[in-house]
Coordinates of N, CA, C and O in Angstrom, one line a residue:
M915 N 89.2 81.1 97.9 CA 89.0 82.3 97.2 C 89.6 83.5 98.0 O 89.6 83.5 99.2
A916 N 90.1 84.5 97.2 CA 90.6 85.7 97.8 C 89.4 86.6 98.2 O 88.4 86.6 97.6
K917 N 89.6 87.4 99.2 CA 88.6 88.4 99.7 C 89.3 89.7 99.7 O 90.3 89.9 100.3
A918 N 88.6 90.7 99.1 CA 89.1 92.1 99.1 C 89.0 92.6 100.5 O 87.9 92.5 101.1
I919 N 90.0 93.2 101.0 CA 90.0 93.7 102.4 C 90.2 95.2 102.6 O 89.7 95.8 103.5
H920 N 91.0 95.8 101.7 CA 91.1 97.3 101.7 C 91.7 97.9 100.4 O 92.2 97.1 99.6
S921 N 91.5 99.2 100.3 CA 92.1 99.9 99.2 C 93.0 101.0 99.9 O 92.5 101.7 100.8
M922 N 94.2 101.2 99.4 CA 95.1 102.2 100.0 C 95.3 103.4 99.1 O 95.4 103.3 97.9
I923 N 95.2 104.5 99.8 CA 95.6 105.8 99.1 C 96.5 106.6 100.0 O 96.5 106.5 101.2
R924 N 97.4 107.3 99.3 CA 98.4 108.2 100.0 C 97.7 109.5 100.2 O 97.2 110.1 99.2
V925 N 97.8 110.0 101.4 CA 97.2 111.3 101.7 C 98.2 112.3 102.3 O 99.2 111.8 102.9
F926 N 98.0 113.5 102.1 CA 99.0 114.5 102.6 C 98.8 114.9 104.0 O 99.8 115.1 104.8
E927 N 97.5 115.1 104.5 CA 97.3 115.5 105.9 C 96.3 114.5 106.5 O 95.2 114.4 106.2
E928 N 96.8 113.8 107.5 CA 96.0 112.8 108.2 C 94.7 113.3 108.8 O 93.6 112.8 108.5
A929 N 94.7 114.4 109.6 CA 93.5 114.8 110.2 C 92.5 115.3 109.2 O 91.3 114.9 109.4
R930 N 92.9 116.0 108.2 CA 91.9 116.4 107.1 C 91.3 115.2 106.5 O 90.1 115.2 106.2
S931 N 92.0 114.2 106.1 CA 91.5 113.0 105.5 C 90.6 112.2 106.4 O 89.5 111.8 106.0
V932 N 91.0 112.0 107.6 CA 90.2 111.2 108.6 C 88.8 112.0 108.8 O 87.8 111.3 108.8
E933 N 88.9 113.3 108.9 CA 87.7 114.0 109.1 C 86.7 113.9 107.8 O 85.5 113.7 108.0
F934 N 87.3 114.0 106.7 CA 86.5 113.9 105.4 C 85.8 112.6 105.3 O 84.6 112.5 105.1
Y935 N 86.5 111.5 105.5 CA 85.9 110.1 105.4 C 84.9 109.8 106.5 O 84.0 109.1 106.2
D936 N 85.1 110.4 107.6 CA 84.1 110.3 108.7 C 82.9 111.1 108.4 O 81.8 110.5 108.4
K937 N 83.1 112.3 108.0 CA 81.9 113.2 107.7 C 81.2 112.7 106.5 O 79.9 112.6 106.5
A938 N 81.9 112.3 105.4 CA 81.2 111.9 104.2 C 80.6 110.5 104.3 O 79.5 110.3 103.8
F939 N 81.3 109.5 104.8 CA 80.9 108.1 104.8 C 80.7 107.4 106.1 O 80.5 106.2 106.1
G940 N 81.0 108.1 107.2 CA 80.9 107.5 108.5 C 82.0 106.5 108.8 O 81.8 105.7 109.7
L941 N 83.1 106.6 108.1 CA 84.2 105.7 108.3 C 84.9 106.1 109.6 O 85.3 107.3 109.7
K942 N 85.2 105.2 110.4 CA 85.9 105.5 111.7 C 87.3 104.8 111.7 O 87.5 103.8 111.0
V943 N 88.2 105.4 112.4 CA 89.5 104.8 112.5 C 89.4 103.4 113.3 O 89.0 103.4 114.4
A944 N 89.7 102.3 112.6 CA 89.7 101.0 113.1 C 91.1 100.7 113.7 O 91.2 100.0 114.8
D945 N 92.1 101.1 113.1 CA 93.5 101.0 113.6 C 94.4 102.1 113.1 O 94.1 102.6 112.0
R946 N 95.4 102.4 113.8 CA 96.4 103.4 113.4 C 97.8 102.9 113.9 O 98.0 102.6 115.0
F947 N 98.7 102.8 112.9 CA 100.0 102.3 113.2 C 101.1 103.4 112.7 O 101.2 103.7 111.5
D948 N 101.8 103.9 113.7 CA 102.8 104.9 113.4 C 104.2 104.3 113.4 O 104.6 103.8 114.4
F949 N 104.8 104.2 112.2 CA 106.0 103.6 112.0 C 107.2 104.6 112.0 O 108.3 104.3 111.6
G950 N 107.0 105.8 112.5 CA 108.0 106.8 112.6 C 108.0 107.6 111.3 O 107.7 108.8 111.3
G951 N 108.4 107.0 110.2 CA 108.5 107.8 108.9 C 107.2 107.8 108.2 O 107.0 108.7 107.3
F952 N 106.3 106.9 108.5 CA 104.9 106.9 107.9 C 103.9 106.4 108.9 O 104.2 105.7 109.8
V953 N 102.6 106.7 108.6 CA 101.5 106.2 109.4 C 100.5 105.5 108.5 O 100.2 106.0 107.4
L954 N 100.0 104.4 109.0 CA 98.9 103.7 108.3 C 97.7 103.8 109.2 O 97.7 103.5 110.4
I955 N 96.6 104.3 108.5 CA 95.3 104.5 109.2 C 94.3 103.7 108.5 O 94.1 103.9 107.3
Y956 N 93.6 102.8 109.2 CA 92.6 101.9 108.6 C 91.2 102.4 109.0 O 90.9 102.5 110.2
L957 N 90.4 102.8 108.0 CA 89.1 103.3 108.2 C 88.1 102.3 107.9 O 88.2 101.6 106.8
R958 N 87.0 102.2 108.7 CA 86.0 101.1 108.5 C 84.6 101.6 108.8 O 84.5 102.4 109.8
S959 N 83.7 101.1 108.1 CA 82.3 101.3 108.4 C 81.8 100.2 109.3 O 82.2 99.0 109.1
P960 N 80.9 100.4 110.2 CA 80.4 99.3 111.0 C 79.5 98.3 110.2 O 79.3 97.2 110.6
D961 N 79.2 98.7 109.0 CA 78.4 97.9 108.1 C 79.1 97.0 107.2 O 78.6 96.2 106.5
A962 N 80.5 97.1 107.1 CA 81.2 96.3 106.2 C 82.6 96.0 106.7 O 83.2 96.8 107.5
D963 N 83.2 95.0 106.2 CA 84.6 94.6 106.6 C 85.6 95.3 105.7 O 86.8 95.5 106.2
F964 N 85.3 95.8 104.5 CA 86.2 96.4 103.6 C 86.7 97.7 104.3 O 85.9 98.5 104.8
E965 N 88.0 98.0 104.2 CA 88.6 99.2 104.8 C 89.2 100.1 103.7 O 89.7 99.6 102.7
V966 N 89.3 101.4 104.0 CA 90.1 102.3 103.3 C 91.4 102.6 104.1 O 91.3 102.9 105.3
E967 N 92.5 102.3 103.5 CA 93.8 102.5 104.2 C 94.4 103.8 103.8 O 94.7 104.0 102.6
L968 N 94.6 104.7 104.7 CA 95.3 106.0 104.4 C 96.7 105.8 104.8 O 97.1 105.4 105.9
T969 N 97.6 106.2 103.9 CA 99.1 106.1 104.2 C 99.5 107.6 104.2 O 99.3 108.3 103.2
V970 N 100.2 108.0 105.3 CA 100.7 109.3 105.4 C 102.2 109.2 105.5 O 102.7 108.6 106.5
N971 N 102.9 109.7 104.5 CA 104.4 109.7 104.6 C 104.8 111.0 105.2 O 104.6 112.1 104.6
K972 N 105.4 111.0 106.4 CA 105.7 112.2 107.1 C 106.7 113.1 106.5 O 106.7 114.3 106.8
D973 N 107.6 112.6 105.6 CA 108.6 113.5 105.0 C 108.0 114.2 103.8 O 108.7 115.0 103.1
R974 N 106.8 114.0 103.5 CA 106.1 114.6 102.3 C 105.9 116.1 102.5 O 105.4 116.5 103.5
S975 N 106.4 116.9 101.6 CA 106.2 118.4 101.8 C 105.2 119.0 100.8 O 104.9 120.1 100.9
E976 N 104.8 118.2 99.8 CA 103.8 118.7 98.9 C 102.7 117.6 98.6 O 103.0 116.4 98.7
P977 N 101.5 118.1 98.3 CA 100.5 117.1 98.0 C 100.9 116.2 96.8 O 101.7 116.5 96.0
Y978 N 100.3 115.0 96.8 CA 100.6 114.0 95.8 C 100.0 114.4 94.4 O 98.9 115.0 94.4
Q979 N 100.7 114.1 93.4 CA 100.1 114.2 92.0 C 99.5 112.9 91.7 O 100.2 111.9 91.6
L980 N 98.2 112.9 91.4 CA 97.5 111.7 91.2 C 97.7 111.0 89.8 O 97.5 109.9 89.7
G981 N 98.2 111.8 88.9 CA 98.4 111.2 87.6 C 97.1 110.9 86.9 O 96.0 111.3 87.2
D982 N 97.2 110.1 85.8 CA 96.0 109.7 85.1 C 95.7 108.3 85.2 O 94.8 107.8 84.4
G983 N 96.2 107.6 86.1 CA 96.0 106.1 86.3 C 94.9 105.8 87.3 O 94.3 104.8 87.2
Y984 N 94.7 106.7 88.3 CA 93.7 106.4 89.3 C 92.3 106.5 88.8 O 92.0 107.5 88.1
G985 N 91.4 105.6 89.1 CA 90.0 105.7 88.8 C 89.2 106.3 89.9 O 89.1 107.5 90.1
H986 N 88.6 105.4 90.7 CA 87.8 105.8 91.9 C 87.5 104.7 92.8 O 87.7 103.5 92.4
I987 N 87.1 105.0 94.0 CA 86.5 104.0 94.9 C 85.0 104.3 95.0 O 84.6 105.5 94.8
A988 N 84.2 103.4 95.3 CA 82.7 103.6 95.3 C 82.1 103.2 96.6 O 82.5 102.2 97.2
F989 N 81.1 103.9 97.0 CA 80.3 103.6 98.2 C 78.8 103.5 97.7 O 78.4 104.3 96.8
V990 N 78.0 102.7 98.3 CA 76.6 102.6 98.0 C 75.8 103.1 99.2 O 76.2 102.9 100.3
V991 N 74.7 103.8 98.9 CA 73.9 104.3 99.9 C 72.4 104.0 99.6 O 72.0 103.8 98.4
D992 N 71.6 104.1 100.6 CA 70.1 103.8 100.5 C 69.4 104.9 99.8 O 68.4 104.7 99.1
D993 N 69.7 106.2 100.0 CA 69.0 107.3 99.5 C 70.0 108.3 98.9 O 70.5 109.2 99.6
L994 N 70.3 108.2 97.6 CA 71.3 109.0 97.0 C 71.0 110.4 97.0 O 71.9 111.3 97.3
D995 N 69.7 110.8 96.8 CA 69.4 112.2 96.8 C 69.6 112.9 98.2 O 70.1 114.0 98.3
A996 N 69.2 112.1 99.2 CA 69.4 112.6 100.6 C 70.9 112.8 100.9 O 71.3 113.7 101.5
E997 N 71.7 111.8 100.4 CA 73.1 111.9 100.7 C 73.8 113.0 99.9 O 74.6 113.8 100.4
H998 N 73.3 113.3 98.7 CA 73.8 114.4 97.9 C 73.5 115.7 98.6 O 74.4 116.6 98.8
A999 N 72.3 115.8 99.1 CA 71.9 117.1 99.9 C 72.8 117.2 101.1 O 73.2 118.3 101.5
R1000 N 73.0 116.1 101.8 CA 73.8 116.1 103.1 C 75.3 116.6 102.7 O 75.8 117.4 103.4
F1001 N 75.8 116.0 101.7 CA 77.2 116.4 101.2 C 77.2 117.9 101.0 O 78.2 118.6 101.3
E1002 N 76.2 118.4 100.3 CA 76.1 119.9 100.0 C 76.1 120.7 101.3 O 76.8 121.6 101.4
R1003 N 75.2 120.2 102.2 CA 75.1 120.9 103.5 C 76.5 121.0 104.3 O 76.8 121.9 104.9
L1004 N 77.2 119.9 104.1 CA 78.5 119.8 104.8 C 79.7 120.5 104.1 O 80.8 120.5 104.5
G1005 N 79.3 121.1 102.9 CA 80.3 121.8 102.1 C 81.3 120.9 101.5 O 82.5 121.3 101.2
L1006 N 81.0 119.6 101.1 CA 81.9 118.7 100.5 C 81.9 118.8 99.0 O 82.6 118.0 98.3
S1007 N 81.1 119.7 98.4 CA 81.1 120.0 97.0 C 80.9 118.7 96.1 O 81.7 118.5 95.2
P1008 N 79.8 118.0 96.3 CA 79.6 116.9 95.4 C 79.2 117.3 94.0 O 78.7 118.4 93.8
K1009 N 79.6 116.5 93.0 CA 79.2 116.8 91.6 C 77.7 116.5 91.4 O 77.1 115.9 92.3
P1010 N 77.1 116.9 90.3 CA 75.7 116.7 90.1 C 75.4 115.2 90.1 O 76.2 114.4 89.7
V1011 N 74.1 114.8 90.5 CA 73.6 113.5 90.4 C 73.4 113.1 88.9 O 72.9 114.0 88.1
K1012 N 73.8 111.9 88.5 CA 73.7 111.5 87.1 C 73.1 110.1 87.1 O 73.1 109.4 88.1
E1013 N 72.5 109.8 86.0 CA 71.9 108.4 85.8 C 72.4 107.9 84.5 O 72.6 108.7 83.5
M1014 N 72.6 106.6 84.4 CA 73.0 106.0 83.2 C 72.3 104.6 83.0 O 72.0 104.0 84.0
G1015 N 72.1 104.3 81.8 CA 71.4 103.0 81.5 C 72.3 102.1 80.6 O 73.3 102.6 80.1
F1016 N 71.8 100.9 80.4 CA 72.5 100.0 79.5 C 71.4 99.2 78.8 O 70.5 98.6 79.5
E1017 N 71.4 99.2 77.5 CA 70.5 98.5 76.7 C 69.0 98.8 77.1 O 68.1 98.0 77.2
G1018 N 68.8 100.1 77.3 CA 67.5 100.7 77.5 C 67.0 100.5 78.9 O 65.8 100.8 79.2
K1019 N 67.8 100.0 79.8 CA 67.3 99.8 81.2 C 68.2 100.6 82.2 O 69.4 100.8 81.9
P1020 N 67.6 101.1 83.3 CA 68.4 101.8 84.2 C 69.6 101.0 84.8 O 69.4 99.8 85.1
L1021 N 70.7 101.5 84.9 CA 71.9 100.8 85.5 C 72.3 101.4 86.8 O 72.4 100.8 87.8
A1022 N 72.6 102.7 86.7 CA 73.2 103.4 87.9 C 72.7 104.8 88.0 O 72.5 105.5 87.1
K1023 N 72.5 105.2 89.3 CA 72.3 106.6 89.7 C 73.4 106.9 90.6 O 73.6 106.2 91.6
F1024 N 74.1 108.0 90.4 CA 75.3 108.3 91.2 C 75.7 109.7 91.1 O 75.2 110.5 90.4
F1025 N 76.7 110.1 92.0 CA 77.4 111.3 91.9 C 78.8 111.1 92.4 O 79.1 110.0 93.0
F1026 N 79.7 112.0 92.0 CA 81.1 111.9 92.5 C 81.4 113.0 93.4 O 80.8 114.1 93.4
V1027 N 82.4 112.8 94.3 CA 82.9 113.8 95.2 C 84.5 113.6 95.2 O 84.9 112.4 95.1
D1028 N 85.2 114.6 95.4 CA 86.7 114.5 95.5 C 87.0 114.6 97.0 O 86.5 115.5 97.7
D1029 N 87.9 113.8 97.5 CA 88.4 113.9 98.9 C 89.4 115.0 98.9 O 89.7 115.6 97.9
P1030 N 89.9 115.3 100.1 CA 90.9 116.5 100.2 C 92.1 116.4 99.4 O 92.8 117.4 99.0
D1031 N 92.5 115.2 99.0 CA 93.7 115.0 98.2 C 93.4 114.9 96.7 O 94.3 114.6 95.9
G1032 N 92.1 115.0 96.3 CA 91.7 114.9 94.9 C 91.3 113.6 94.4 O 91.0 113.4 93.2
Y1033 N 91.2 112.6 95.3 CA 90.8 111.2 94.9 C 89.3 111.3 94.6 O 88.5 111.9 95.3
K1034 N 88.9 110.6 93.5 CA 87.5 110.6 93.1 C 86.8 109.5 93.8 O 87.3 108.4 94.0
I1035 N 85.6 109.8 94.3 CA 84.8 108.8 95.0 C 83.4 108.9 94.4 O 82.8 109.9 94.2
E1036 N 82.9 107.7 94.0 CA 81.6 107.5 93.4 C 80.7 107.1 94.5 O 81.0 106.2 95.3
V1037 N 79.5 107.8 94.6 CA 78.5 107.4 95.5 C 77.3 107.0 94.7 O 76.8 107.7 93.9
L1038 N 76.9 105.7 94.9 CA 75.8 105.1 94.1 C 74.6 104.8 94.9 O 74.6 104.4 96.1
Q1039 N 73.4 104.9 94.2 CA 72.2 104.5 94.8 C 72.2 102.9 94.9 O 72.5 102.3 93.9
R1040 N 71.8 102.4 96.0 CA 71.7 101.0 96.2 C 70.5 100.4 95.4 O 69.4 100.8 95.6
R1041 N 70.9 99.6 94.4 CA 69.9 99.0 93.5 C 70.6 98.1 92.5 O 71.8 98.3 92.2
G1042 N 69.9 97.1 92.0 CA 70.4 96.2 91.0 C 71.7 95.6 91.4 O 71.9 95.0 92.4
R1043 N 72.8 95.7 90.5 CA 74.1 95.1 90.8 C 74.8 95.9 91.9 O 75.8 95.4 92.5
Y1044 N 74.4 97.1 92.3 CA 75.0 97.9 93.3 C 74.2 97.8 94.6 O 73.5 98.7 95.0
T1045 N 74.5 96.7 95.3 CA 73.8 96.5 96.6 C 74.7 96.2 97.7 O 75.9 96.0 97.5

């Protein structure tokens, strides 16, 4: 079977993105490869093998246009309300907490936040299928 190992996003400013993902999710740089014209930065949590790969193209002079095809990446947390408050204290501008159900049962409690390049990130309460 295949195993998901990372999701890649193109970012405009390396330092700004690395700081955001560390501050927001505790992701640390696991590896950094500078190929001259571009840099690959792999961010990882000590709790999981899955990584976020940041790609920085050095010749880029303007931020990326995300278009309408990108959805989001999701992180699960133990205390969603506490994380939402922490994001607010850090000035990360999280969207309001929302809840949704399916067939009359609770399904998800979550909020979204945008990273510095405008990528949508969903933060979910750990429960049910989101563990």
